[in-house]
Amino acid sequence: MSAVASVKDPAREDPTSHPVQISCQHLWKFFGHNGHSLLGTPEANLPQAELQERTGCIAAIRDVSFEVHRGEVFVVMGLSGSGKSTLIRSLTRLIEVDSGNIELCGEDVRHLDPAGLRDLRRHRVSMVFQQFGLFPHRRVVDNVAYGLEVQGVKRAERYQRVEELLKVVGLSGFSRSYPDELSGGMQQRVGLARALAVDPDVLLFDEAFSALDPLIRREMQDEVIRLQERLHKTVVFVSHDLDEALKLGDRIAIMREGSFVQVGTPEEVVGAPVDDYVAAFTRDVPRAKVLTARWAMRPFGTRSDRSSGFGDRVVAASTRLQDVLNMVLQSDEPVGVVDDEGEIIGELDRTTATAVIAGSPLEGDAPGPRAQAGKTHGEGTRP
Amino acid sequence: MTVAIGNETTLEEAEQLGVDRPASPRGTGGPSVRQTLAKPWVGLVVLAAGAVVSAILTGVKGGFPAGWVPGSISAFSSLGTWITAHQSSAPFFTDVLAPIGTGLNAMVSGVSTFLGWLTWPGLILLGAFSGLAAGRWKTAIFLVVAIAAFGLLGLWADSMSTLSLMTVAVGISVVIGVPLGIVAAFSRHFEQLLRPVLDLMQMLPAYAYLVPIVILFSIGNPGGVVATVIYATPPIIRLTLLGIRTVPDDVIEAGKSFGSNRWQLLRKVQLPMALRMILLGVNQVIMMALSVVVIASLIGTGGLGDPVLQALNIVNVGDAFTAGTVIVLMAMVLDRVVSAFGERADPAHRTSKGMPVRRRRELIAAGFALVVVTALVAKLGFSATNFPTAWSFSVAGPLNTGLGWLQHHLYHYASVPIVGGTSNLSAFVTLEILNPLTRIAGDMPWWLAVFGTAALGYIIGGWRRALLVGICVTGIGLLGVWNDSAATLAQVLVALVMCIIVGLPLGVAAYWWDPVEKALRPVLDVLQTMPAFVYLIPVVLFFSVGNMAGVTASFVYALAPAVRLTNLGLRRVPRDMVEAGTSFGSTRLQLLRKVELPAARPAIVLAINQTILLVLAEVIVAGLVGAGGLGYDVVVGLERDEFGLGLAAGLAIVVLGVVLDRLTQGREQRRPARAA
Ligand SMILES: Nc1ncnc2c1ncn2[C@@H]1O[C@H](COP(=O)(O)OP(=O)(O)OP(=O)(O)O)[C@@H](O)[C@H]1O
Ligand SMILES: [Mg+2]
């Protein structure tokens, strides 16, 4: 976690204005004998260890609600066993939740009949798996074509589409290989191509890159970013790697013992952790690389507050703190922060900037969330 | 045979079995009646009290009270007579069994006709070609030599008749077994229903059901096919089940996530991935089927079993050996063909390189065309259906001469200095060990036997097992074969002890020293692929007919799995565990005693379990060479039409097998239910 290679570009187009594509309300899932009978009982909220001690059951998902917009990358993070895989699988009912509502691409997933569910899985949603989940007895081409094959697409058409996709993920020429003849990174490219082959609206990644070594992992993350710029899929990405989450996520949900403890933009999670658990998660992140000038500035309440006098000492609101630090530290005087239209919306001085980067909140005049006050979610950090 | 290739798979199961799950933690409070009953000492006290009460009520006399035996044997006899009398009138026989029999007969003669049509040059060429199609030169050469040997050894006609029977039986086993395995893989309920049936089928020596089969189908091919199918089907069901179940969850999940329906998942993912296991199952079916050839001959199927039986009867080891060799060769031929194709289905051996599919198909088609042409030419041009007798030669004569010399120098009293000959050894073991043991077991008061074994069952598996074992032992008494069972039991125990004394240390040695393992492997391979009757051939030479021959054959027959499973179990002990032990400075022996053996316990328990069942099977088969007890009863029953005795002994074999199995198996497995 020492070095954040890159962070989602905050200036990118904001998908949160798009329509909601995935909506989950109050999901619950218990594992264990008769687990569903715990629904609504006081035990359901016990700490995991105690719950298991008392009932032998595990609450893998507890009262989880969230929405993901079209084109958004929603990352779910958490320690091992926090329920991430269970959650992502419950979206297409690979695991059935005990209660709650799931809406995917306008379908009420929990009430779909088997044919409807198959249809959803065949056309709308694809998944990429941690251990790749490739079919070892099929050649690469038939792995990638699998989704089309179960849809009933003719062979010639399948193969043509597959060849295109293999080119996209950089695997042309390997179509006749078997998965075990490929390296891990290449295998996961097959997994990715297989998921993309059916041109789904929603892509689900369950720790898709965790099994790869760091270099390849970074390569695959870049691949996803590159593809996402072209394809604008709705993505739910499970990870336990904060770097990955910050790099890919428009929003990040931090999960613990089955619940979401915080949902927010990378900045919110890093800059304003809601509790010690999240703080511990993000402790080692170089904050200057994640947080922006907007996050650290003291906002002006009204236009008239102070709108000039910075000269050329102004920075764009979306600039990362590490890139404004030089200018801020040059003098005791604050620098101005401007939005996309060039309006000055706040100021940032040396003390605040260093305090924000150090992560020690200032008395009374705390930065960060303060700057978000009064704004609706989603507009929080982005113009 | 039962465990020939099953070792690895059953060990998996044993590993699952090793996980003792604590009872549900729900519900606390004072001890209930159940919990009190669950205390170990309570059960033993109850059982002891039962024994004492029974002893007081029936007296402390030895053996099973004769007055209690409800005339089972004569009752069975009259049942047999009744069935024979009604065979041509009762609808069940005329409308169900008779058509089945006719159908089976037709299939066997159909295959037989086909083989005749193929002619011997055609069959040899077909063998060569199968080897080549699988991409293996060596296999092809072996197949040619082995098939030619059928004829060269003068047994072509018998071979063809056995091959026809085998083909039909194996085909039926596969056609029945694969679907059953698939259904069981998907339905836990069905699996639970099936599992005990399979356990029983696999545990039973084919002897146990020969008599009922003869009663139902009378003598001939249909009965032979049925007996073979019963005996040989379980492994393919199990391996299909296992193959489908062991498809990794993530692959299944991936399949589901793309919206495959059940059928698509099965056809496109599960079956192809299970194919290797299924072919392994076919392999086992073939091996097991060939191991009952000789036994099938007891009920009149003819074929290669006949010369073996005849030769054993007159202790003509040379002839028995020749026919046995052909049977083993045939097993190897079929085995090589199937495993060559199995290898192609193995992900480890499959690459994107190699011959393009199209070209391969063309070559295969061309090859088969060649076979057809050869057959036609041979048939029409040379009328070469049967292998020319002029070309065959007998190895029996020289073999007998050589063996006679060996026997002369080992068998008789004066032939070996100090210890005497093998006849002495035979006499000693029979008189000093087997007979006293038989007497002890036979004369044991029934209540001591019943409650004693029940107590053992209780210690191992709780009340249910105690009850089962107790009932079974009582059942043996009621069947009226108490003393014959005692004789069988004595032979089983002696052979088992020999297996353990020799097998476990060999297993450890193979684990410690790789060269030992390497040296043992081919030997064990051969031992495990030999059908049960083969072991009878050499032993009669040294121990003549009788109990000692049976015990020795059983010992050799069952040795391989004892060694294998011990070795395998030890090798499966997690490396880090062994390293942890080593890092504390344990000596090799300490490591073995304190870490490795305890960790390998499930495997070793399994080894003993498998060994005892194999020993039982062979002791029964040894009835063929006059080893007394239940097996001999069956032979007598078949040869002299004493159906009652044969049936009672067959049932007793089942029951004794259940008892021995249950007393050597670990705790009941309770598997956690799998979630969605
Ligand atoms: N099939 C199952 N049966 C019983 N318990 C389960 C099952 N699947 C998951 N669990 C339990 O539910 C909890 C959540 O598991 P889950 O796999 O969702 O965690 P995760 O966050 O994905 O962890 P990881 O990072 O290790 O993949 C864990 O405590 C796990 O042991
Ligand atoms: Mg997971």
PDB file of N, CA, C and O and ligand atoms in Angstrom, chain A residues 29-33 48 52 56-61 76-89 95 130 206-207 210 238-240 255 257-258, chain B residues 249 673-676, ligand 1:
ATOM      1  N   LYS A  29     -28.094 -12.007   4.250  1.00  0.00           N
ATOM      2  CA  LYS A  29     -27.798 -13.407   3.933  1.00  0.00           C
ATOM      3  C   LYS A  29     -27.096 -14.069   5.110  1.00  0.00           C
ATOM      4  O   LYS A  29     -26.087 -13.569   5.599  1.00  0.00           O
ATOM      5  N   PHE A  30     -27.674 -15.180   5.540  1.00  0.00           N
ATOM      6  CA  PHE A  30     -27.034 -15.960   6.605  1.00  0.00           C
ATOM      7  C   PHE A  30     -26.561 -17.285   6.046  1.00  0.00           C
ATOM      8  O   PHE A  30     -27.250 -17.900   5.235  1.00  0.00           O
ATOM      9  N   PHE A  31     -25.407 -17.724   6.464  1.00  0.00           N
ATOM     10  CA  PHE A  31     -24.969 -19.081   6.163  1.00  0.00           C
ATOM     11  C   PHE A  31     -25.100 -19.912   7.419  1.00  0.00           C
ATOM     12  O   PHE A  31     -24.854 -19.417   8.520  1.00  0.00           O
ATOM     13  N   GLY A  32     -25.451 -21.157   7.267  1.00  0.00           N
ATOM     14  CA  GLY A  32     -25.532 -22.023   8.430  1.00  0.00           C
ATOM     15  C   GLY A  32     -26.911 -22.643   8.502  1.00  0.00           C
ATOM     16  O   GLY A  32     -27.819 -22.265   7.758  1.00  0.00           O
ATOM     17  N   HIS A  33     -27.032 -23.611   9.381  1.00  0.00           N
ATOM     18  CA  HIS A  33     -28.269 -24.347   9.493  1.00  0.00           C
ATOM     19  C   HIS A  33     -29.397 -23.412   9.907  1.00  0.00           C
ATOM     20  O   HIS A  33     -29.289 -22.706  10.911  1.00  0.00           O
ATOM     21  N   GLN A  48     -19.887 -10.995  14.494  1.00  0.00           N
ATOM     22  CA  GLN A  48     -19.822 -12.286  13.805  1.00  0.00           C
ATOM     23  C   GLN A  48     -19.421 -13.444  14.736  1.00  0.00           C
ATOM     24  O   GLN A  48     -20.067 -14.489  14.745  1.00  0.00           O
ATOM     25  N   GLN A  52     -21.770 -16.594  15.680  1.00  0.00           N
ATOM     26  CA  GLN A  52     -21.430 -17.963  15.321  1.00  0.00           C
ATOM     27  C   GLN A  52     -21.380 -18.851  16.561  1.00  0.00           C
ATOM     28  O   GLN A  52     -21.840 -19.994  16.546  1.00  0.00           O
ATOM     29  N   GLY A  56     -24.211 -20.819  15.549  1.00  0.00           N
ATOM     30  CA  GLY A  56     -23.562 -21.638  14.533  1.00  0.00           C
ATOM     31  C   GLY A  56     -23.713 -21.074  13.135  1.00  0.00           C
ATOM     32  O   GLY A  56     -23.309 -21.692  12.167  1.00  0.00           O
ATOM     33  N   CYS A  57     -24.321 -19.894  13.043  1.00  0.00           N
ATOM     34  CA  CYS A  57     -24.525 -19.297  11.724  1.00  0.00           C
ATOM     35  C   CYS A  57     -23.608 -18.108  11.514  1.00  0.00           C
ATOM     36  O   CYS A  57     -23.027 -17.579  12.450  1.00  0.00           O
ATOM     37  N   ILE A  58     -23.514 -17.711  10.253  1.00  0.00           N
ATOM     38  CA  ILE A  58     -22.711 -16.544   9.909  1.00  0.00           C
ATOM     39  C   ILE A  58     -23.592 -15.595   9.121  1.00  0.00           C
ATOM     40  O   ILE A  58     -24.335 -16.019   8.240  1.00  0.00           O
ATOM     41  N   ALA A  59     -23.528 -14.308   9.501  1.00  0.00           N
ATOM     42  CA  ALA A  59     -24.259 -13.317   8.720  1.00  0.00           C
ATOM     43  C   ALA A  59     -23.314 -12.776   7.665  1.00  0.00           C
ATOM     44  O   ALA A  59     -22.475 -11.938   7.951  1.00  0.00           O
ATOM     45  N   ALA A  60     -23.433 -13.283   6.461  1.00  0.00           N
ATOM     46  CA  ALA A  60     -22.488 -12.897   5.413  1.00  0.00           C
ATOM     47  C   ALA A  60     -22.829 -11.531   4.828  1.00  0.00           C
ATOM     48  O   ALA A  60     -21.951 -10.785   4.430  1.00  0.00           O
ATOM     49  N   ILE A  61     -24.110 -11.212   4.767  1.00  0.00           N
ATOM     50  CA  ILE A  61     -24.532  -9.878   4.331  1.00  0.00           C
ATOM     51  C   ILE A  61     -25.568  -9.370   5.326  1.00  0.00           C
ATOM     52  O   ILE A  61     -26.515 -10.088   5.651  1.00  0.00           O
ATOM     53  N   VAL A  76     -16.233  -2.812  -4.103  1.00  0.00           N
ATOM     54  CA  VAL A  76     -16.544  -3.284  -2.758  1.00  0.00           C
ATOM     55  C   VAL A  76     -15.262  -3.805  -2.139  1.00  0.00           C
ATOM     56  O   VAL A  76     -14.619  -4.692  -2.700  1.00  0.00           O
ATOM     57  N   MET A  77     -14.889  -3.239  -1.002  1.00  0.00           N
ATOM     58  CA  MET A  77     -13.640  -3.629  -0.353  1.00  0.00           C
ATOM     59  C   MET A  77     -13.906  -4.190   1.017  1.00  0.00           C
ATOM     60  O   MET A  77     -14.864  -3.809   1.672  1.00  0.00           O
ATOM     61  N   GLY A  78     -13.013  -5.018   1.479  1.00  0.00           N
ATOM     62  CA  GLY A  78     -13.170  -5.510   2.840  1.00  0.00           C
ATOM     63  C   GLY A  78     -12.184  -6.618   3.074  1.00  0.00           C
ATOM     64  O   GLY A  78     -11.599  -7.162   2.130  1.00  0.00           O
ATOM     65  N   LEU A  79     -12.025  -6.969   4.338  1.00  0.00           N
ATOM     66  CA  LEU A  79     -11.091  -8.037   4.671  1.00  0.00           C
ATOM     67  C   LEU A  79     -11.670  -9.369   4.215  1.00  0.00           C
ATOM     68  O   LEU A  79     -12.843  -9.458   3.856  1.00  0.00           O
ATOM     69  N   SER A  80     -10.840 -10.366   4.254  1.00  0.00           N
ATOM     70  CA  SER A  80     -11.282 -11.709   3.893  1.00  0.00           C
ATOM     71  C   SER A  80     -12.435 -12.122   4.813  1.00  0.00           C
ATOM     72  O   SER A  80     -12.373 -11.916   6.019  1.00  0.00           O
ATOM     73  N   GLY A  81     -13.482 -12.661   4.214  1.00  0.00           N
ATOM     74  CA  GLY A  81     -14.601 -13.130   5.012  1.00  0.00           C
ATOM     75  C   GLY A  81     -15.610 -12.055   5.331  1.00  0.00           C
ATOM     76  O   GLY A  81     -16.569 -12.292   6.054  1.00  0.00           O
ATOM     77  N   SER A  82     -15.428 -10.859   4.770  1.00  0.00           N
ATOM     78  CA  SER A  82     -16.359  -9.796   5.113  1.00  0.00           C
ATOM     79  C   SER A  82     -17.657  -9.897   4.311  1.00  0.00           C
ATOM     80  O   SER A  82     -18.593  -9.167   4.571  1.00  0.00           O
ATOM     81  N   GLY A  83     -17.696 -10.766   3.336  1.00  0.00           N
ATOM     82  CA  GLY A  83     -18.958 -10.996   2.626  1.00  0.00           C
ATOM     83  C   GLY A  83     -18.988 -10.449   1.210  1.00  0.00           C
ATOM     84  O   GLY A  83     -20.039 -10.431   0.573  1.00  0.00           O
ATOM     85  N   LYS A  84     -17.849 -10.041   0.694  1.00  0.00           N
ATOM     86  CA  LYS A  84     -17.806  -9.419  -0.637  1.00  0.00           C
ATOM     87  C   LYS A  84     -18.262 -10.393  -1.722  1.00  0.00           C
ATOM     88  O   LYS A  84     -19.105 -10.070  -2.548  1.00  0.00           O
ATOM     89  N   SER A  85     -17.673 -11.593  -1.689  1.00  0.00           N
ATOM     90  CA  SER A  85     -18.025 -12.557  -2.731  1.00  0.00           C
ATOM     91  C   SER A  85     -19.496 -12.919  -2.643  1.00  0.00           C
ATOM     92  O   SER A  85     -20.175 -13.062  -3.657  1.00  0.00           O
ATOM     93  N   THR A  86     -19.978 -13.099  -1.428  1.00  0.00           N
ATOM     94  CA  THR A  86     -21.379 -13.432  -1.256  1.00  0.00           C
ATOM     95  C   THR A  86     -22.253 -12.343  -1.867  1.00  0.00           C
ATOM     96  O   THR A  86     -23.217 -12.623  -2.583  1.00  0.00           O
ATOM     97  N   LEU A  87     -21.878 -11.104  -1.614  1.00  0.00           N
ATOM     98  CA  LEU A  87     -22.672  -9.983  -2.117  1.00  0.00           C
ATOM     99  C   LEU A  87     -22.693  -9.975  -3.647  1.00  0.00           C
ATOM    100  O   LEU A  87     -23.759  -9.895  -4.263  1.00  0.00           O
ATOM    101  N   ILE A  88     -21.534 -10.095  -4.249  1.00  0.00           N
ATOM    102  CA  ILE A  88     -21.482  -9.956  -5.701  1.00  0.00           C
ATOM    103  C   ILE A  88     -22.186 -11.140  -6.367  1.00  0.00           C
ATOM    104  O   ILE A  88     -22.808 -11.004  -7.411  1.00  0.00           O
ATOM    105  N   ARG A  89     -22.132 -12.316  -5.719  1.00  0.00           N
ATOM    106  CA  ARG A  89     -22.813 -13.476  -6.287  1.00  0.00           C
ATOM    107  C   ARG A  89     -24.313 -13.389  -6.116  1.00  0.00           C
ATOM    108  O   ARG A  89     -25.077 -13.966  -6.882  1.00  0.00           O
ATOM    109  N   ILE A  95     -25.813 -16.965  -5.460  1.00  0.00           N
ATOM    110  CA  ILE A  95     -26.166 -17.227  -4.068  1.00  0.00           C
ATOM    111  C   ILE A  95     -27.480 -16.498  -3.824  1.00  0.00           C
ATOM    112  O   ILE A  95     -27.642 -15.362  -4.262  1.00  0.00           O
ATOM    113  N   GLN A 130     -12.062 -14.834  -9.532  1.00  0.00           N
ATOM    114  CA  GLN A 130     -10.728 -14.760  -8.934  1.00  0.00           C
ATOM    115  C   GLN A 130      -9.803 -15.852  -9.457  1.00  0.00           C
ATOM    116  O   GLN A 130      -8.692 -15.586  -9.863  1.00  0.00           O
ATOM    117  N   ASP A 206     -15.001 -10.474  -9.295  1.00  0.00           N
ATOM    118  CA  ASP A 206     -14.762 -10.903  -7.909  1.00  0.00           C
ATOM    119  C   ASP A 206     -13.267 -11.118  -7.703  1.00  0.00           C
ATOM    120  O   ASP A 206     -12.726 -12.165  -8.046  1.00  0.00           O
ATOM    121  N   GLU A 207     -12.633 -10.136  -7.144  1.00  0.00           N
ATOM    122  CA  GLU A 207     -11.189 -10.184  -6.904  1.00  0.00           C
ATOM    123  C   GLU A 207     -10.473 -10.725  -8.130  1.00  0.00           C
ATOM    124  O   GLU A 207      -9.603 -11.590  -8.022  1.00  0.00           O
ATOM    125  N   SER A 210      -6.612 -10.647  -8.023  1.00  0.00           N
ATOM    126  CA  SER A 210      -5.873 -10.949  -6.790  1.00  0.00           C
ATOM    127  C   SER A 210      -4.885 -12.075  -6.974  1.00  0.00           C
ATOM    128  O   SER A 210      -3.874 -12.140  -6.281  1.00  0.00           O
ATOM    129  N   VAL A 238     -15.101  -6.323  -6.856  1.00  0.00           N
ATOM    130  CA  VAL A 238     -14.744  -6.700  -5.493  1.00  0.00           C
ATOM    131  C   VAL A 238     -13.233  -6.791  -5.399  1.00  0.00           C
ATOM    132  O   VAL A 238     -12.572  -7.314  -6.291  1.00  0.00           O
ATOM    133  N   SER A 239     -12.709  -6.265  -4.302  1.00  0.00           N
ATOM    134  CA  SER A 239     -11.250  -6.260  -4.163  1.00  0.00           C
ATOM    135  C   SER A 239     -10.900  -6.197  -2.683  1.00  0.00           C
ATOM    136  O   SER A 239     -11.693  -5.745  -1.867  1.00  0.00           O
ATOM    137  N   HIS A 240      -9.714  -6.688  -2.348  1.00  0.00           N
ATOM    138  CA  HIS A 240      -9.280  -6.365  -0.993  1.00  0.00           C
ATOM    139  C   HIS A 240      -8.007  -5.521  -1.031  1.00  0.00           C
ATOM    140  O   HIS A 240      -7.296  -5.399  -0.056  1.00  0.00           O
ATOM    141  N   MET A 255     -16.603  -2.853   3.419  1.00  0.00           N
ATOM    142  CA  MET A 255     -17.478  -3.855   4.008  1.00  0.00           C
ATOM    143  C   MET A 255     -16.795  -4.499   5.195  1.00  0.00           C
ATOM    144  O   MET A 255     -15.579  -4.706   5.195  1.00  0.00           O
ATOM    145  N   GLU A 257     -17.764  -7.501   8.266  1.00  0.00           N
ATOM    146  CA  GLU A 257     -18.692  -8.451   8.877  1.00  0.00           C
ATOM    147  C   GLU A 257     -20.067  -8.368   8.245  1.00  0.00           C
ATOM    148  O   GLU A 257     -21.082  -8.405   8.922  1.00  0.00           O
ATOM    149  N   GLY A 258     -20.106  -8.199   6.948  1.00  0.00           N
ATOM    150  CA  GLY A 258     -21.379  -8.253   6.248  1.00  0.00           C
ATOM    151  C   GLY A 258     -22.068  -6.930   6.028  1.00  0.00           C
ATOM    152  O   GLY A 258     -23.030  -6.860   5.281  1.00  0.00           O
TER     153      GLY A 258
ATOM    154  N   ASP B 249     -15.784 -25.919  -8.128  1.00  0.00           N
ATOM    155  CA  ASP B 249     -16.945 -25.061  -7.957  1.00  0.00           C
ATOM    156  C   ASP B 249     -16.852 -23.797  -8.798  1.00  0.00           C
ATOM    157  O   ASP B 249     -17.848 -23.325  -9.329  1.00  0.00           O
ATOM    158  N   ALA B 673     -24.016 -29.932   4.993  1.00  0.00           N
ATOM    159  CA  ALA B 673     -24.813 -29.684   3.794  1.00  0.00           C
ATOM    160  C   ALA B 673     -24.222 -28.510   3.037  1.00  0.00           C
ATOM    161  O   ALA B 673     -23.793 -27.534   3.630  1.00  0.00           O
ATOM    162  N   ARG B 674     -24.178 -28.653   1.730  1.00  0.00           N
ATOM    163  CA  ARG B 674     -23.600 -27.558   0.948  1.00  0.00           C
ATOM    164  C   ARG B 674     -24.643 -26.486   0.717  1.00  0.00           C
ATOM    165  O   ARG B 674     -25.793 -26.777   0.458  1.00  0.00           O
ATOM    166  N   ALA B 675     -24.209 -25.258   0.821  1.00  0.00           N
ATOM    167  CA  ALA B 675     -25.151 -24.161   0.597  1.00  0.00           C
ATOM    168  C   ALA B 675     -25.309 -23.919  -0.896  1.00  0.00           C
ATOM    169  O   ALA B 675     -24.594 -24.483  -1.701  1.00  0.00           O
ATOM    170  N   ALA B 676     -26.280 -23.110  -1.220  1.00  0.00           N
ATOM    171  CA  ALA B 676     -26.533 -22.752  -2.620  1.00  0.00           C
ATOM    172  C   ALA B 676     -25.237 -22.407  -3.319  1.00  0.00           C
ATOM    173  O   ALA B 676     -24.979 -22.703  -4.409  1.00  0.00           O
TER     174      ALA B 676
HETATM  175  N1  LIG C   1     -21.213 -21.645   1.175  1.00  0.00           N
HETATM  176  C1  LIG C   1     -20.952 -21.145   2.391  1.00  0.00           C
HETATM  177  N2  LIG C   1     -21.347 -21.809   3.496  1.00  0.00           N
HETATM  178  C2  LIG C   1     -21.108 -21.317   4.729  1.00  0.00           C
HETATM  179  N3  LIG C   1     -20.478 -20.178   4.971  1.00  0.00           N
HETATM  180  C3  LIG C   1     -20.045 -19.460   3.919  1.00  0.00           C
HETATM  181  C4  LIG C   1     -20.255 -19.917   2.576  1.00  0.00           C
HETATM  182  N4  LIG C   1     -19.722 -19.017   1.737  1.00  0.00           N
HETATM  183  C5  LIG C   1     -19.189 -18.057   2.505  1.00  0.00           C
HETATM  184  N5  LIG C   1     -19.385 -18.311   3.817  1.00  0.00           N
HETATM  185  C6  LIG C   1     -18.986 -17.463   4.933  1.00  0.00           C
HETATM  186  O1  LIG C   1     -19.558 -16.205   4.750  1.00  0.00           O
HETATM  187  C7  LIG C   1     -18.619 -15.204   5.074  1.00  0.00           C
HETATM  188  C8  LIG C   1     -18.413 -14.291   3.900  1.00  0.00           C
HETATM  189  O2  LIG C   1     -17.758 -15.023   2.871  1.00  0.00           O
HETATM  190  P1  LIG C   1     -17.307 -14.376   1.516  1.00  0.00           P
HETATM  191  O3  LIG C   1     -16.743 -15.448   0.682  1.00  0.00           O
HETATM  192  O4  LIG C   1     -18.428 -13.596   0.954  1.00  0.00           O
HETATM  193  O5  LIG C   1     -16.149 -13.389   1.990  1.00  0.00           O
HETATM  194  P2  LIG C   1     -15.153 -12.536   1.113  1.00  0.00           P
HETATM  195  O6  LIG C   1     -15.292 -11.159   1.628  1.00  0.00           O
HETATM  196  O7  LIG C   1     -15.399 -12.766  -0.317  1.00  0.00           O
HETATM  197  O8  LIG C   1     -13.757 -13.105   1.548  1.00  0.00           O
HETATM  198  P3  LIG C   1     -12.469 -13.358   0.663  1.00  0.00           P
HETATM  199  O9  LIG C   1     -11.764 -12.057   0.562  1.00  0.00           O
HETATM  200  O10 LIG C   1     -11.709 -14.351   1.469  1.00  0.00           O
HETATM  201  O11 LIG C   1     -12.909 -13.893  -0.645  1.00  0.00           O
HETATM  202  C9  LIG C   1     -17.354 -15.898   5.499  1.00  0.00           C
HETATM  203  O12 LIG C   1     -17.319 -15.934   6.896  1.00  0.00           O
HETATM  204  C10 LIG C   1     -17.496 -17.271   4.957  1.00  0.00           C
HETATM  205  O13 LIG C   1     -16.873 -18.193   5.805  1.00  0.00           O
END
